[in-house]
Amino acid sequence: MSQKRRSVAAEPHLVVRSAVSDHLDGQEIAEHRHDWHQLVYVRSGLMTVRTPAGAWFAPPTWAVWVPARARHSIRFAGRSALRTLYLRPGIGGYGECRALAVSPLLRELIVRAADIGMLDERVPVEAATAAVILAELPVDTRGVDVPGAEPADAPTSAQAARHGDGPSAFTLPEPESPLMVKVAAMLDAGATLAAIARRLEIGVRTLERRFNLRQATPGTCFP
C-alpha cells in the first residue's frame, strides 16, 4: 500500500507518524532522540534498544516504548523489518522506557499504521486506529525512569480491566553452554551473526536457531 500524501496544513492534526526500514544482521541506528514518543517494533528479526537507562531485547512478539526526547540507539540481529510508530506527546503512553508485549491486534495495527504512513485525527478511521493502538498498550506500572521524559498518563479503567498489572520486563537470561557464552560475548562486542558463524564454522541459520531469534519469548534461555 502506498502512503497517503499530507499537506503542511495537516501537520497540527497528525497523532501518529511512522517509519519503515529493513536492516541486515549487525546494522545499527546510532544514538538519537525524537520530539514524539516512539513505539519501536520489528515485524521480523530481533532488535536491541539501548538508552542511558538500560537495554531491551525485542523479537516480533515485543516492542519497546521510548518516550519523547529520550536518547536511544537500535541494533539489529538477523534480517530485521523495522516498523516503528511515533505518537504525539500528550495523547497517552508512558513516561519511561519499557518493553511491551505485542498482542496480535496491536501487531496488525502497527503494520496498518505504517502502511498508511501518518494518522490524522480529522479522519474518522485514522483517529479510531490511533485510539485502538493506545487502548492496546499494556498497562504496566513498572519501568525505568528517563530523566527529562514526560510523566506517564494514568491508565484508563478499560486498559486496567483488559491487561491487569501488565507484563513484567522482557529479559534474556545469560546463556549457560560454553559455546553460547562465547557467542553472546562476541555479539555484545559488536560482531554480526554472520561473522560469528564464519569464525565458529557454524551455519548462520543454525546459529539463529540456537539463539531462537525467530520465536524468542520472555525468559527464553539460550541453549
Backbone as numpy.savetxt, mean C-alpha at the origin, in Angstrom:
# Nx Ny Nz CAx CAy CAz Cx Cy Cz
-9.24 0.79 -19.70 -10.08 1.99 -19.70 -9.20 3.23 -19.70
-9.49 4.20 -20.60 -8.74 5.45 -20.62 -9.24 6.37 -19.52
-8.33 7.13 -18.92 -8.70 8.02 -17.84 -9.40 9.26 -18.39
-10.35 9.77 -17.59 -11.12 10.94 -17.99 -10.24 12.19 -17.91
-10.44 13.09 -18.86 -9.74 14.37 -18.83 -10.43 15.29 -17.83
-9.64 16.07 -17.09 -10.19 16.99 -16.10 -9.71 18.41 -16.42
-10.61 19.37 -16.23 -10.24 20.76 -16.45 -9.67 21.35 -15.17
-9.04 22.51 -15.30 -8.51 23.20 -14.13 -9.63 23.53 -13.16
-10.82 23.82 -13.68 -11.96 24.15 -12.83 -12.38 22.99 -11.95
-12.02 21.77 -12.33 -12.41 20.59 -11.55 -11.52 20.39 -10.32
-10.34 21.00 -10.29 -9.37 20.75 -9.23 -9.95 20.85 -7.82
-10.70 21.91 -7.49 -11.20 22.03 -6.11 -12.20 20.94 -5.73
-12.74 20.22 -6.71 -13.78 19.23 -6.45 -13.27 17.79 -6.46
-11.98 17.61 -6.69 -11.41 16.26 -6.71 -11.20 15.77 -5.29
-11.66 14.56 -5.01 -11.49 13.98 -3.67 -10.50 12.82 -3.67
-10.29 12.21 -4.83 -9.34 11.11 -4.96 -8.59 11.27 -6.28
-7.27 11.13 -6.22 -6.43 11.05 -7.41 -5.80 9.66 -7.42
-5.13 9.32 -8.49 -4.50 7.99 -8.53 -3.22 8.04 -9.34
-2.41 7.01 -9.17 -1.20 6.83 -9.96 -1.05 5.34 -10.26
-0.68 5.04 -11.49 -0.53 3.66 -11.95 0.86 3.49 -12.54
1.60 2.49 -12.07 2.93 2.23 -12.64 3.31 0.79 -12.36
4.12 0.22 -13.23 4.61 -1.15 -13.07 6.11 -1.11 -12.80
6.57 -1.99 -11.92 7.97 -1.94 -11.48 8.61 -3.31 -11.52
9.91 -3.33 -11.80 10.67 -4.56 -11.83 11.24 -4.86 -10.44
11.66 -6.09 -10.27 12.28 -6.52 -9.03 13.45 -5.60 -8.66
13.41 -5.07 -7.44 14.50 -4.24 -6.95 14.35 -2.76 -7.22
13.39 -2.36 -8.04 13.21 -0.94 -8.30 12.72 -0.23 -7.05
13.03 1.04 -6.94 12.67 1.81 -5.75 12.22 3.21 -6.13
11.22 3.70 -5.45 10.80 5.10 -5.55 11.44 5.83 -4.38
12.31 6.78 -4.67 13.07 7.46 -3.63 12.16 8.22 -2.66
12.72 8.54 -1.51 11.93 9.21 -0.47 11.33 10.52 -0.99
10.07 10.72 -0.67 9.34 11.90 -1.11 8.14 12.09 -0.19
7.34 13.09 -0.44 6.12 13.30 0.33 5.06 13.92 -0.57
3.80 13.82 -0.12 2.66 14.37 -0.87 1.84 15.27 0.04
1.09 16.18 -0.56 0.19 17.04 0.20 -1.12 16.33 0.52
-1.38 15.20 -0.16 -2.60 14.42 0.09 -2.23 13.12 0.78
-3.22 12.52 1.47 -3.02 11.19 2.04 -2.81 10.20 0.90
-2.10 9.11 1.18 -1.83 8.12 0.14 -2.18 6.72 0.63
-2.92 5.99 -0.19 -3.20 4.57 0.05 -2.35 3.81 -0.96
-1.24 3.24 -0.50 -0.27 2.60 -1.39 -0.63 1.13 -1.51
-0.78 0.66 -2.75 -1.26 -0.71 -2.98 -0.60 -1.30 -4.21
-0.21 -2.57 -4.13 0.28 -3.28 -5.30 -0.74 -4.36 -5.69
-1.16 -4.33 -6.93 -2.12 -5.31 -7.43 -1.45 -6.68 -7.57
-0.15 -6.67 -7.80 0.64 -7.89 -7.84 2.05 -7.56 -7.36
2.77 -8.58 -6.89 4.11 -8.36 -6.41 4.16 -8.12 -4.91
5.19 -7.43 -4.47 5.39 -7.15 -3.06 6.13 -5.83 -2.93
5.73 -5.02 -1.95 6.41 -3.74 -1.75 6.78 -3.56 -0.29
7.80 -2.76 -0.07 8.18 -2.33 1.26 8.08 -0.81 1.29
7.26 -0.29 2.17 7.11 1.16 2.33 7.87 1.56 3.58
8.85 2.43 3.42 9.67 2.86 4.54 9.41 4.33 4.86
9.30 4.64 6.13 9.12 6.01 6.62 10.07 6.21 7.80
10.24 7.45 8.27 11.05 7.65 9.47 10.51 6.90 10.68
9.23 6.54 10.64 8.60 5.85 11.78 8.73 4.35 11.72
9.07 3.77 10.56 9.15 2.32 10.44 8.97 1.87 9.01
8.87 0.55 8.83 8.73 -0.03 7.49 7.58 -1.03 7.51
6.87 -1.12 6.37 5.74 -2.03 6.24 5.89 -2.84 4.96
5.67 -4.17 5.05 5.70 -5.05 3.90 4.25 -5.32 3.49
3.97 -5.27 2.20 2.59 -5.46 1.77 2.50 -6.20 0.44
1.90 -7.40 0.44 1.52 -8.10 -0.80 0.15 -7.58 -1.23
-0.45 -8.15 -2.27 -1.75 -7.64 -2.76 -2.92 -7.74 -1.79
-2.77 -8.46 -0.68 -3.86 -8.54 0.29 -3.78 -7.43 1.34
-2.75 -6.59 1.22 -2.56 -5.50 2.18 -2.19 -4.23 1.45
-2.46 -3.08 2.09 -2.04 -1.78 1.57 -1.38 -1.03 2.73
-0.74 0.07 2.41 -0.11 0.90 3.44 -0.65 2.31 3.33
-1.11 2.83 4.46 -1.63 4.20 4.52 -0.48 5.13 4.91
-0.26 6.18 4.12 0.75 7.19 4.42 0.04 8.54 4.50
-0.01 9.17 5.66 -0.72 10.44 5.78 -0.04 11.57 5.02
-0.78 12.62 4.77 -0.27 13.77 4.04 1.01 14.30 4.69
1.97 14.62 3.83 3.25 15.24 4.20 4.20 14.32 4.96
3.90 13.04 5.06 4.82 12.09 5.70 5.84 11.62 4.66
7.11 11.68 4.98 8.15 11.23 4.06 8.11 9.71 3.97
8.31 9.18 2.76 8.30 7.74 2.58 8.98 7.36 1.27
9.45 6.12 1.21 10.00 5.55 -0.02 9.35 4.18 -0.22
9.42 3.65 -1.45 8.80 2.37 -1.76 9.79 1.53 -2.55
10.00 0.29 -2.11 10.87 -0.64 -2.82 10.05 -1.87 -3.20
10.31 -2.41 -4.40 9.52 -3.50 -4.93 10.35 -4.78 -5.01
9.72 -5.91 -4.69 10.33 -7.23 -4.82 9.50 -8.03 -5.81
10.15 -8.53 -6.87 9.40 -9.19 -7.92 8.71 -8.15 -8.80
8.16 -8.59 -9.90 7.40 -7.66 -10.76 6.16 -7.20 -10.00
6.00 -5.89 -9.89 4.92 -5.34 -9.06 4.12 -4.31 -9.83
2.80 -4.35 -9.65 1.89 -3.41 -10.31 1.35 -2.45 -9.25
1.88 -1.25 -9.22 1.49 -0.25 -8.22 0.20 0.44 -8.65
-0.78 0.42 -7.78 -2.05 1.11 -8.00 -2.32 1.90 -6.72
-1.93 3.15 -6.71 -2.00 3.93 -5.48 -3.02 5.05 -5.60
-3.69 5.34 -4.49 -4.68 6.41 -4.45 -4.21 7.53 -3.54
-4.54 8.76 -3.92 -4.29 9.93 -3.09 -5.63 10.50 -2.67
-5.84 10.68 -1.38 -7.11 11.16 -0.87 -6.94 12.56 -0.29
-7.86 13.43 -0.62 -7.80 14.81 -0.18 -7.85 14.90 1.35
-6.94 15.62 1.97 -6.97 15.76 3.43 -8.31 16.32 3.89
-8.79 15.77 5.00 -10.04 16.25 5.57 -11.23 15.38 5.27
-11.09 14.42 4.31 -12.26 13.60 3.99 -12.29 12.30 4.79
-11.23 12.02 5.54 -11.21 10.80 6.35 -9.86 10.14 6.30
-9.76 8.99 6.98 -8.51 8.25 6.98 -7.86 8.23 8.34
-6.52 8.17 8.36 -5.77 8.02 9.60 -4.68 9.08 9.68
-4.24 9.37 10.88 -3.20 10.36 11.08 -1.82 9.77 11.23
-1.69 8.45 11.02 -0.40 7.79 11.16 -0.24 6.71 10.10
1.01 6.35 9.83 1.26 5.27 8.87 0.81 3.95 9.47
0.27 3.06 8.64 -0.16 1.75 9.11 -0.42 0.83 7.93
-0.39 -0.47 8.22 -0.76 -1.47 7.23 -2.25 -1.74 7.35
-2.91 -1.92 6.22 -4.36 -2.14 6.20 -4.68 -3.41 5.42
-5.52 -4.25 5.99 -6.01 -5.41 5.25 -6.93 -4.92 4.13
-6.74 -5.46 2.93 -7.53 -5.05 1.77 -8.58 -6.11 1.47
-9.84 -5.75 1.64 -10.94 -6.66 1.34 -11.07 -6.79 -0.18
-11.74 -7.85 -0.66 -11.96 -7.97 -2.11 -12.67 -6.74 -2.70
-13.63 -6.18 -1.94 -14.33 -4.99 -2.43 -13.39 -3.80 -2.52
-12.57 -3.58 -1.48 -11.65 -2.46 -1.51 -10.65 -2.61 -2.65
-10.18 -3.83 -2.89 -9.25 -4.07 -3.99 -9.86 -3.63 -5.32
-11.10 -4.03 -5.57 -11.75 -3.66 -6.82 -12.01 -2.16 -6.90
-12.30 -1.53 -5.77 -12.52 -0.08 -5.76 -11.23 0.67 -6.07
-10.11 0.20 -5.53 -8.82 0.83 -5.82 -8.52 0.73 -7.31
-8.70 -0.46 -7.87 -8.43 -0.67 -9.29 -9.36 0.18 -10.15
-10.63 0.25 -9.76 -11.60 1.05 -10.51 -11.25 2.54 -10.46
-10.91 3.03 -9.27 -10.55 4.44 -9.14 -9.29 4.76 -9.94
-8.34 3.83 -9.97 -7.12 4.03 -10.74 -7.42 4.05 -12.23
-8.38 3.23 -12.67 -8.79 3.24 -14.07 -9.42 4.58 -14.45
-10.25 5.12 -13.56 -10.90 6.41 -13.83 -9.88 7.54 -13.79
-8.94 7.46 -12.86 -7.90 8.47 -12.74 -8.10 9.40 -11.57
-9.23 10.10 -11.54 -9.57 11.02 -10.46 -11.06 10.94 -10.18
-11.44 11.14 -8.93 -12.85 11.10 -8.55 -13.30 12.50 -8.16
-14.37 12.95 -8.82 -14.91 14.30 -8.65 -16.16 14.21 -7.78
-16.20 15.00 -6.71 -17.33 14.96 -5.78 -18.63 15.43 -6.41
-18.57 16.12 -7.55 -19.79 16.59 -8.21 -20.44 15.52 -9.08
-19.69 14.46 -9.37 -20.21 13.37 -10.20 -20.73 12.30 -9.25
-22.04 12.03 -9.22 -22.61 11.13 -8.22 -21.92 9.78 -8.10
-21.67 9.11 -9.23 -21.06 7.78 -9.15 -19.63 7.86 -8.61
-18.90 8.92 -8.95 -17.54 9.07 -8.45 -17.53 9.45 -6.97
-18.46 10.29 -6.55 -18.57 10.63 -5.13 -18.92 9.40 -4.32
-19.80 8.55 -4.87 -20.18 7.32 -4.18 -19.01 6.36 -4.09
-18.22 6.28 -5.17 -17.04 5.40 -5.15 -16.06 5.83 -4.07
-15.82 7.14 -3.97 -14.91 7.65 -2.93 -15.45 7.36 -1.54
-16.75 7.50 -1.36 -17.36 7.25 -0.05 -17.23 5.79 0.35
-17.41 4.87 -0.60 -17.30 3.44 -0.28 -15.84 3.07 0.00
-14.90 3.68 -0.71 -13.48 3.44 -0.42 -13.19 3.79 1.03
-13.65 4.94 1.47 -13.42 5.36 2.86 -14.12 4.43 3.84
-15.33 4.00 3.48 -16.09 3.11 4.37 -15.43 1.74 4.50
-14.66 1.34 3.47 -14.01 0.03 3.49 -12.67 0.03 4.22
-12.16 1.20 4.58 -10.90 1.25 5.31 -11.12 0.67 6.70
-10.31 -0.32 7.10 -10.52 -0.95 8.42 -10.33 0.05 9.55
-11.09 -0.13 10.60 -10.95 0.69 11.79 -9.86 0.06 12.66
-8.84 0.85 12.99 -7.73 0.34 13.80 -7.17 1.49 14.60
-7.23 1.41 15.90 -6.74 2.48 16.75 -5.24 2.40 16.95
-4.60 1.33 16.43 -3.15 1.21 16.56 -2.46 1.83 15.35
-1.15 2.10 15.52 -0.39 2.66 14.41 0.85 3.34 14.94
1.63 3.92 14.05 2.84 4.61 14.43 2.68 6.08 14.10
2.80 6.95 15.10 2.63 8.37 14.87 3.73 8.92 13.96
3.35 9.84 13.09 4.29 10.51 12.22 4.27 11.99 12.56
5.39 12.57 13.02 5.41 13.98 13.39 4.90 14.87 12.27
4.00 15.76 12.60 3.49 16.70 11.63 2.29 16.21 10.85
1.92 14.94 11.01 0.77 14.40 10.28 -0.51 14.91 10.92
-1.56 14.97 10.12 -2.83 15.46 10.62 -3.47 14.43 11.54
-4.29 14.87 12.53 -4.96 13.91 13.40 -5.95 13.08 12.62
-6.11 11.82 13.01 -7.04 10.92 12.31 -8.47 11.30 12.64
-9.35 11.18 11.64 -10.76 11.37 11.89 -11.30 10.21 12.70
-12.27 10.45 13.55 -12.86 9.39 14.36 -13.61 8.43 13.47
-13.53 7.11 13.73 -14.25 6.14 12.90 -15.75 6.27 13.09
-16.49 5.99 12.05 -17.93 6.02 12.14 -18.44 4.75 12.81
-19.68 4.80 13.29 -20.26 3.62 13.93 -20.41 2.48 12.93
-20.67 2.83 11.66 -20.81 1.79 10.63 -19.48 1.08 10.41
-18.37 1.85 10.40 -17.06 1.24 10.24 -16.75 0.32 11.41
-17.03 0.80 12.62 -16.73 0.01 13.81 -17.52 -1.28 13.82
-18.77 -1.21 13.40 -19.61 -2.40 13.41 -19.11 -3.43 12.41
-18.58 -2.97 11.26 -18.15 -3.89 10.23 -16.77 -4.48 10.51
-15.85 -3.65 11.02 -14.47 -4.11 11.16 -14.04 -4.38 12.59
-14.83 -3.98 13.58 -14.42 -4.19 14.96 -13.19 -3.37 15.28
-12.22 -3.98 15.96 -11.01 -3.27 16.33 -10.01 -3.18 15.19
-10.25 -3.86 14.09 -9.36 -3.79 12.95 -8.22 -4.78 13.06
-7.45 -4.93 11.98 -6.38 -5.92 11.96 -5.16 -5.43 12.72
-4.36 -6.35 13.21 -3.10 -5.96 13.80 -2.12 -5.64 12.68
-1.01 -5.01 13.04 -0.04 -4.58 12.04 0.50 -5.79 11.28
0.80 -5.59 10.00 1.32 -6.66 9.15 2.82 -6.77 9.38
3.28 -7.92 9.82 4.70 -8.13 10.06 5.12 -9.46 9.47
6.36 -9.55 9.10 6.93 -10.80 8.61 8.02 -11.24 9.57
7.84 -12.37 10.26 8.89 -12.85 11.16 10.18 -13.13 10.41
11.29 -13.07 11.13 12.59 -13.36 10.52 12.64 -14.82 10.06
13.28 -15.09 8.93 13.41 -16.49 8.47 14.29 -17.28 9.42
14.11 -18.60 9.40 14.84 -19.46 10.33 15.92 -20.30 9.65
15.70 -20.74 8.41 16.69 -21.59 7.76 17.92 -20.76 7.38
19.11 -21.34 7.41 20.33 -20.61 7.07 20.26 -19.95 5.69
19.69 -20.68 4.71 19.61 -20.13 3.36 18.74 -18.88 3.33
17.56 -18.95 3.96 16.65 -17.82 3.92 17.14 -16.65 4.77
17.89 -16.94 5.82 18.51 -15.86 6.60 19.48 -15.09 5.71
20.26 -15.84 4.90 21.21 -15.22 3.99 20.48 -14.38 2.94
19.40 -14.95 2.39 18.63 -14.23 1.36 18.02 -12.96 1.94
17.47 -13.05 3.15 16.86 -11.87 3.77 17.89 -10.77 3.99
19.09 -11.15 4.41 20.15 -10.16 4.63 20.54 -9.50 3.31
20.59 -10.28 2.23 20.94 -9.73 0.93 19.85 -8.78 0.41
18.58 -9.14 0.64 17.49 -8.25 0.27 17.56 -6.94 1.05
17.82 -7.05 2.34 17.89 -5.86 3.18 19.04 -4.96 2.75
20.09 -5.56 2.17 21.24 -4.78 1.71 20.99 -4.14 0.34
19.83 -4.47 -0.27 19.48 -3.83 -1.54 19.61 -4.70 -2.76
19.99 -5.97 -2.60 20.11 -6.86 -3.75 18.73 -7.22 -4.30
18.64 -7.44 -5.60 17.38 -7.85 -6.21 17.24 -9.36 -6.12
16.01 -9.84 -6.29 15.80 -11.28 -6.28 16.58 -11.97 -7.41
16.62 -11.31 -8.57 17.34 -11.91 -9.70 18.83 -12.06 -9.38
19.42 -11.03 -8.76 20.84 -11.08 -8.42 21.10 -12.15 -7.37
20.20 -12.24 -6.39 20.36 -13.25 -5.34 20.24 -14.65 -5.93
19.28 -14.84 -6.83 19.08 -16.14 -7.45 20.32 -16.58 -8.23
20.92 -15.64 -8.95 22.14 -15.96 -9.71 23.28 -16.34 -8.76
23.42 -15.56 -7.71 24.53 -15.81 -6.77 24.38 -17.16 -6.07
23.13 -17.53 -5.73 22.89 -18.78 -5.02 22.60 -19.94 -5.95
22.58 -19.64 -7.27 22.31 -20.66 -8.28 20.95 -21.32 -8.05
19.95 -20.45 -7.83 18.56 -20.87 -7.64 17.72 -20.13 -8.68
16.68 -20.76 -9.19 15.78 -20.08 -10.10 15.02 -18.98 -9.38
14.74 -17.87 -10.11 14.00 -16.76 -9.51 12.63 -17.21 -9.04
11.95 -18.02 -9.86 10.62 -18.51 -9.48 10.69 -19.35 -8.21
11.73 -20.17 -8.11 11.89 -20.99 -6.91 12.09 -20.11 -5.68
12.89 -19.06 -5.85 13.14 -18.14 -4.74 11.87 -17.42 -4.34
11.07 -16.99 -5.33 9.80 -16.34 -5.03 8.87 -17.26 -4.25
8.85 -18.54 -4.67 7.98 -19.48 -3.96 8.46 -19.68 -2.53
9.77 -19.73 -2.33 10.29 -19.92 -0.99 9.88 -18.77 -0.08
9.86 -17.58 -0.63 9.46 -16.42 0.15 7.95 -16.20 0.11
7.26 -16.99 -0.69 5.80 -16.92 -0.76 5.32 -15.50 -1.06
5.96 -14.83 -2.01 5.64 -13.44 -2.29 4.23 -13.27 -2.82
3.77 -14.24 -3.61 2.47 -14.04 -4.26 1.30 -14.29 -3.33
1.48 -15.16 -2.36 0.37 -15.50 -1.49 0.68 -15.17 -0.02
1.60 -14.23 0.23 1.98 -13.91 1.59 0.80 -13.43 2.40
0.74 -13.82 3.64 -0.32 -13.41 4.55 0.31 -12.95 5.86
-0.44 -12.18 6.68 0.12 -11.71 7.94 0.65 -12.88 8.76
1.88 -12.71 9.26 2.46 -13.73 10.11 3.15 -14.85 9.36
3.24 -14.75 8.02 3.90 -15.79 7.24 5.37 -15.90 7.65
5.83 -17.09 7.92 7.24 -17.32 8.21 7.93 -17.82 6.95
9.09 -17.29 6.66 9.83 -17.79 5.53 10.37 -19.17 5.84
10.30 -20.12 4.89 10.77 -21.47 5.14 12.29 -21.53 5.31
